[in-house]
């Protein structure tokens, strides 16, 4: 009889552990009085490629306002360079505030300490990641928006 009870206990304990594994990560934090609400962020993407996630407002009203400015700058560069646009035009320059991504002469975004910290990287590392993502996004953009070539027979 005792063996049956022990077996029932382990079955119940296993079910409880499995059930806890299915809870959302923040559910226990909410019960403990903590906030499970993640910090807001805005995603900047082009042609289906995520370039970066704005996790810090960095002087703008909000992360969304900063993302909107980044979109405006990317659009400005695309419109200015037109058919001359190339992923190779993406560069990283060092400014007093930190590394900065450019497309040609257009400043796209600066990588400050707060943004790097909230993304778990150094400013230089984050700038390289964002630059690589921007190059991929521009490459995809150009592939999708290039004039159609006549079929080869």
mmCIF file of C-alpha atoms in Angstrom:
data_model
loop_
_atom_site.group_PDB
_atom_site.id
_atom_site.type_symbol
_atom_site.label_atom_id
_atom_site.label_comp_id
_atom_site.label_asym_id
_atom_site.label_seq_id
_atom_site.Cartn_x
_atom_site.Cartn_y
_atom_site.Cartn_z
ATOM 1 C CA UNK A 1 0.000 0.000 0.000
ATOM 2 C CA UNK A 2 2.829 2.401 0.880
ATOM 3 C CA UNK A 3 4.507 1.676 -2.472
ATOM 4 C CA UNK A 4 1.296 2.585 -4.278
ATOM 5 C CA UNK A 5 1.129 5.926 -2.384
ATOM 6 C CA UNK A 6 4.768 6.707 -3.219
ATOM 7 C CA UNK A 7 4.102 5.935 -6.868
ATOM 8 C CA UNK A 8 1.050 8.220 -6.822
ATOM 9 C CA UNK A 9 3.119 10.974 -5.218
ATOM 10 C CA UNK A 10 5.773 10.774 -7.954
ATOM 11 C CA UNK A 11 3.147 10.767 -10.683
ATOM 12 C CA UNK A 12 1.528 13.872 -9.164
ATOM 13 C CA UNK A 13 4.910 15.552 -8.645
ATOM 14 C CA UNK A 14 5.900 14.844 -12.246
ATOM 15 C CA UNK A 15 2.599 16.227 -13.510
ATOM 16 C CA UNK A 16 3.075 19.353 -11.401
ATOM 17 C CA UNK A 17 6.594 19.894 -12.748
ATOM 18 C CA UNK A 18 5.336 19.438 -16.295
ATOM 19 C CA UNK A 19 2.489 21.873 -15.647
ATOM 20 C CA UNK A 20 4.868 24.492 -14.218
ATOM 21 C CA UNK A 21 7.005 24.098 -17.324
ATOM 22 C CA UNK A 22 4.026 25.130 -19.436
ATOM 23 C CA UNK A 23 3.398 28.365 -17.540
ATOM 24 C CA UNK A 24 4.489 31.579 -19.194
ATOM 25 C CA UNK A 25 7.844 32.769 -17.880
ATOM 26 C CA UNK A 26 6.379 35.817 -16.167
ATOM 27 C CA UNK A 27 3.496 34.059 -14.430
ATOM 28 C CA UNK A 28 5.476 33.267 -11.291
ATOM 29 C CA UNK A 29 6.988 36.766 -11.192
ATOM 30 C CA UNK A 30 3.500 38.284 -11.245
ATOM 31 C CA UNK A 31 2.440 36.182 -8.278
ATOM 32 C CA UNK A 32 5.601 37.156 -6.428
ATOM 33 C CA UNK A 33 4.717 40.825 -6.907
ATOM 34 C CA UNK A 34 7.176 41.474 -9.742
ATOM 35 C CA UNK A 35 6.294 42.821 -13.124
ATOM 36 C CA UNK A 36 6.272 40.352 -16.001
ATOM 37 C CA UNK A 37 5.710 43.148 -18.523
ATOM 38 C CA UNK A 38 8.722 43.241 -20.853
ATOM 39 C CA UNK A 39 10.299 46.570 -21.661
ATOM 40 C CA UNK A 40 8.839 48.053 -24.860
ATOM 41 C CA UNK A 41 10.876 47.908 -28.021
ATOM 42 C CA UNK A 42 10.358 48.827 -31.657
ATOM 43 C CA UNK A 43 11.565 46.668 -34.521
ATOM 44 C CA UNK A 44 13.109 48.300 -37.585
ATOM 45 C CA UNK A 45 13.012 46.116 -40.681
ATOM 46 C CA UNK A 46 13.282 46.440 -44.426
ATOM 47 C CA UNK A 47 12.031 43.932 -46.984
ATOM 48 C CA UNK A 48 11.301 41.396 -44.274
ATOM 49 C CA UNK A 49 14.789 41.579 -42.727
ATOM 50 C CA UNK A 50 15.024 42.781 -39.125
ATOM 51 C CA UNK A 51 17.753 45.400 -38.992
ATOM 52 C CA UNK A 52 17.571 46.254 -35.308
ATOM 53 C CA UNK A 53 15.348 46.496 -32.272
ATOM 54 C CA UNK A 54 15.197 49.873 -30.562
ATOM 55 C CA UNK A 55 15.188 49.151 -26.824
ATOM 56 C CA UNK A 56 16.269 52.616 -25.632
ATOM 57 C CA UNK A 57 14.715 55.941 -26.603
ATOM 58 C CA UNK A 58 18.130 57.607 -26.674
ATOM 59 C CA UNK A 59 16.917 61.203 -26.550
ATOM 60 C CA UNK A 60 13.661 60.664 -28.442
ATOM 61 C CA UNK A 61 10.222 60.663 -26.825
ATOM 62 C CA UNK A 62 9.959 56.883 -27.045
ATOM 63 C CA UNK A 63 11.482 53.836 -28.707
ATOM 64 C CA UNK A 64 8.818 54.183 -31.409
ATOM 65 C CA UNK A 65 9.788 57.782 -32.133
ATOM 66 C CA UNK A 66 13.430 56.741 -32.456
ATOM 67 C CA UNK A 67 12.480 53.858 -34.767
ATOM 68 C CA UNK A 68 10.412 56.246 -36.883
ATOM 69 C CA UNK A 69 13.464 58.517 -37.261
ATOM 70 C CA UNK A 70 15.622 55.551 -38.274
ATOM 71 C CA UNK A 71 13.031 54.591 -40.910
ATOM 72 C CA UNK A 72 12.989 58.180 -42.176
ATOM 73 C CA UNK A 73 16.773 58.172 -42.532
ATOM 74 C CA UNK A 74 16.838 54.819 -44.339
ATOM 75 C CA UNK A 75 14.109 56.014 -46.702
ATOM 76 C CA UNK A 76 16.019 59.238 -47.353
ATOM 77 C CA UNK A 77 19.168 57.277 -48.276
ATOM 78 C CA UNK A 78 17.239 54.895 -50.541
ATOM 79 C CA UNK A 79 15.576 57.802 -52.331
ATOM 80 C CA UNK A 80 18.791 59.773 -52.771
ATOM 81 C CA UNK A 81 20.946 56.941 -54.107
ATOM 82 C CA UNK A 82 18.266 55.208 -56.184
ATOM 83 C CA UNK A 83 19.866 52.832 -58.683
ATOM 84 C CA UNK A 84 23.340 53.541 -57.243
ATOM 85 C CA UNK A 85 22.327 52.144 -53.841
ATOM 86 C CA UNK A 86 24.420 49.200 -52.707
ATOM 87 C CA UNK A 87 24.801 47.197 -49.480
ATOM 88 C CA UNK A 88 28.499 48.076 -49.708
ATOM 89 C CA UNK A 89 27.533 51.672 -48.884
ATOM 90 C CA UNK A 90 26.816 50.654 -45.274
ATOM 91 C CA UNK A 91 29.665 51.804 -43.047
ATOM 92 C CA UNK A 92 30.394 52.256 -39.360
ATOM 93 C CA UNK A 93 31.995 55.506 -38.226
ATOM 94 C CA UNK A 94 33.172 56.475 -34.750
ATOM 95 C CA UNK A 95 31.449 59.525 -33.284
ATOM 96 C CA UNK A 96 31.824 61.033 -29.820
ATOM 97 C CA UNK A 97 28.550 59.375 -28.807
ATOM 98 C CA UNK A 98 29.682 55.959 -30.081
ATOM 99 C CA UNK A 99 29.676 53.968 -33.304
ATOM 100 C CA UNK A 100 27.282 55.169 -35.992
ATOM 101 C CA UNK A 101 25.832 53.398 -39.019
ATOM 102 C CA UNK A 102 25.792 55.284 -42.310
ATOM 103 C CA UNK A 103 24.492 54.546 -45.774
ATOM 104 C CA UNK A 104 26.785 56.632 -47.910
ATOM 105 C CA UNK A 105 26.743 60.072 -46.333
ATOM 106 C CA UNK A 106 23.458 59.455 -44.470
ATOM 107 C CA UNK A 107 23.622 58.849 -40.734
ATOM 108 C CA UNK A 108 21.156 56.057 -39.972
ATOM 109 C CA UNK A 109 21.611 55.370 -36.242
ATOM 110 C CA UNK A 110 24.145 55.789 -33.459
ATOM 111 C CA UNK A 111 24.843 52.980 -31.020
ATOM 112 C CA UNK A 112 25.057 54.426 -27.512
ATOM 113 C CA UNK A 113 26.054 52.645 -24.298
ATOM 114 C CA UNK A 114 22.447 52.267 -23.111
ATOM 115 C CA UNK A 115 21.362 50.614 -26.376
ATOM 116 C CA UNK A 116 24.340 48.284 -26.297
ATOM 117 C CA UNK A 117 23.762 47.353 -22.662
ATOM 118 C CA UNK A 118 20.049 46.645 -23.231
ATOM 119 C CA UNK A 119 21.025 44.393 -26.159
ATOM 120 C CA UNK A 120 23.717 42.626 -24.112
ATOM 121 C CA UNK A 121 26.679 43.740 -26.226
ATOM 122 C CA UNK A 122 29.365 46.380 -26.505
ATOM 123 C CA UNK A 123 28.554 49.372 -28.744
ATOM 124 C CA UNK A 124 31.125 48.211 -31.323
ATOM 125 C CA UNK A 125 29.753 44.676 -31.442
ATOM 126 C CA UNK A 126 26.169 45.876 -31.694
ATOM 127 C CA UNK A 127 27.137 48.301 -34.479
ATOM 128 C CA UNK A 128 28.685 45.423 -36.455
ATOM 129 C CA UNK A 129 25.554 43.299 -35.986
ATOM 130 C CA UNK A 130 23.241 46.130 -37.030
ATOM 131 C CA UNK A 131 25.480 46.959 -40.018
ATOM 132 C CA UNK A 132 25.432 43.326 -41.185
ATOM 133 C CA UNK A 133 21.644 43.265 -40.816
ATOM 134 C CA UNK A 134 21.291 46.545 -42.731
ATOM 135 C CA UNK A 135 23.460 45.158 -45.546
ATOM 136 C CA UNK A 136 21.266 42.043 -45.761
ATOM 137 C CA UNK A 137 18.124 44.185 -45.732
ATOM 138 C CA UNK A 138 19.419 46.450 -48.516
ATOM 139 C CA UNK A 139 20.481 43.418 -50.532
ATOM 140 C CA UNK A 140 16.968 41.951 -50.222
ATOM 141 C CA UNK A 141 15.395 45.344 -50.946
ATOM 142 C CA UNK A 142 17.447 45.711 -54.132
ATOM 143 C CA UNK A 143 16.646 42.153 -55.244
ATOM 144 C CA UNK A 144 12.920 42.721 -54.767
ATOM 145 C CA UNK A 145 12.834 46.214 -56.262
ATOM 146 C CA UNK A 146 15.263 45.874 -59.150
ATOM 147 C CA UNK A 147 13.837 46.179 -62.667
ATOM 148 C CA UNK A 148 12.743 42.881 -64.125
ATOM 149 C CA UNK A 149 15.089 41.417 -66.646
ATOM 150 C CA UNK A 150 13.678 39.888 -69.837
ATOM 151 C CA UNK A 151 13.546 36.111 -69.745
ATOM 152 C CA UNK A 152 16.450 34.232 -71.283
ATOM 153 C CA UNK A 153 15.426 31.516 -73.738
#
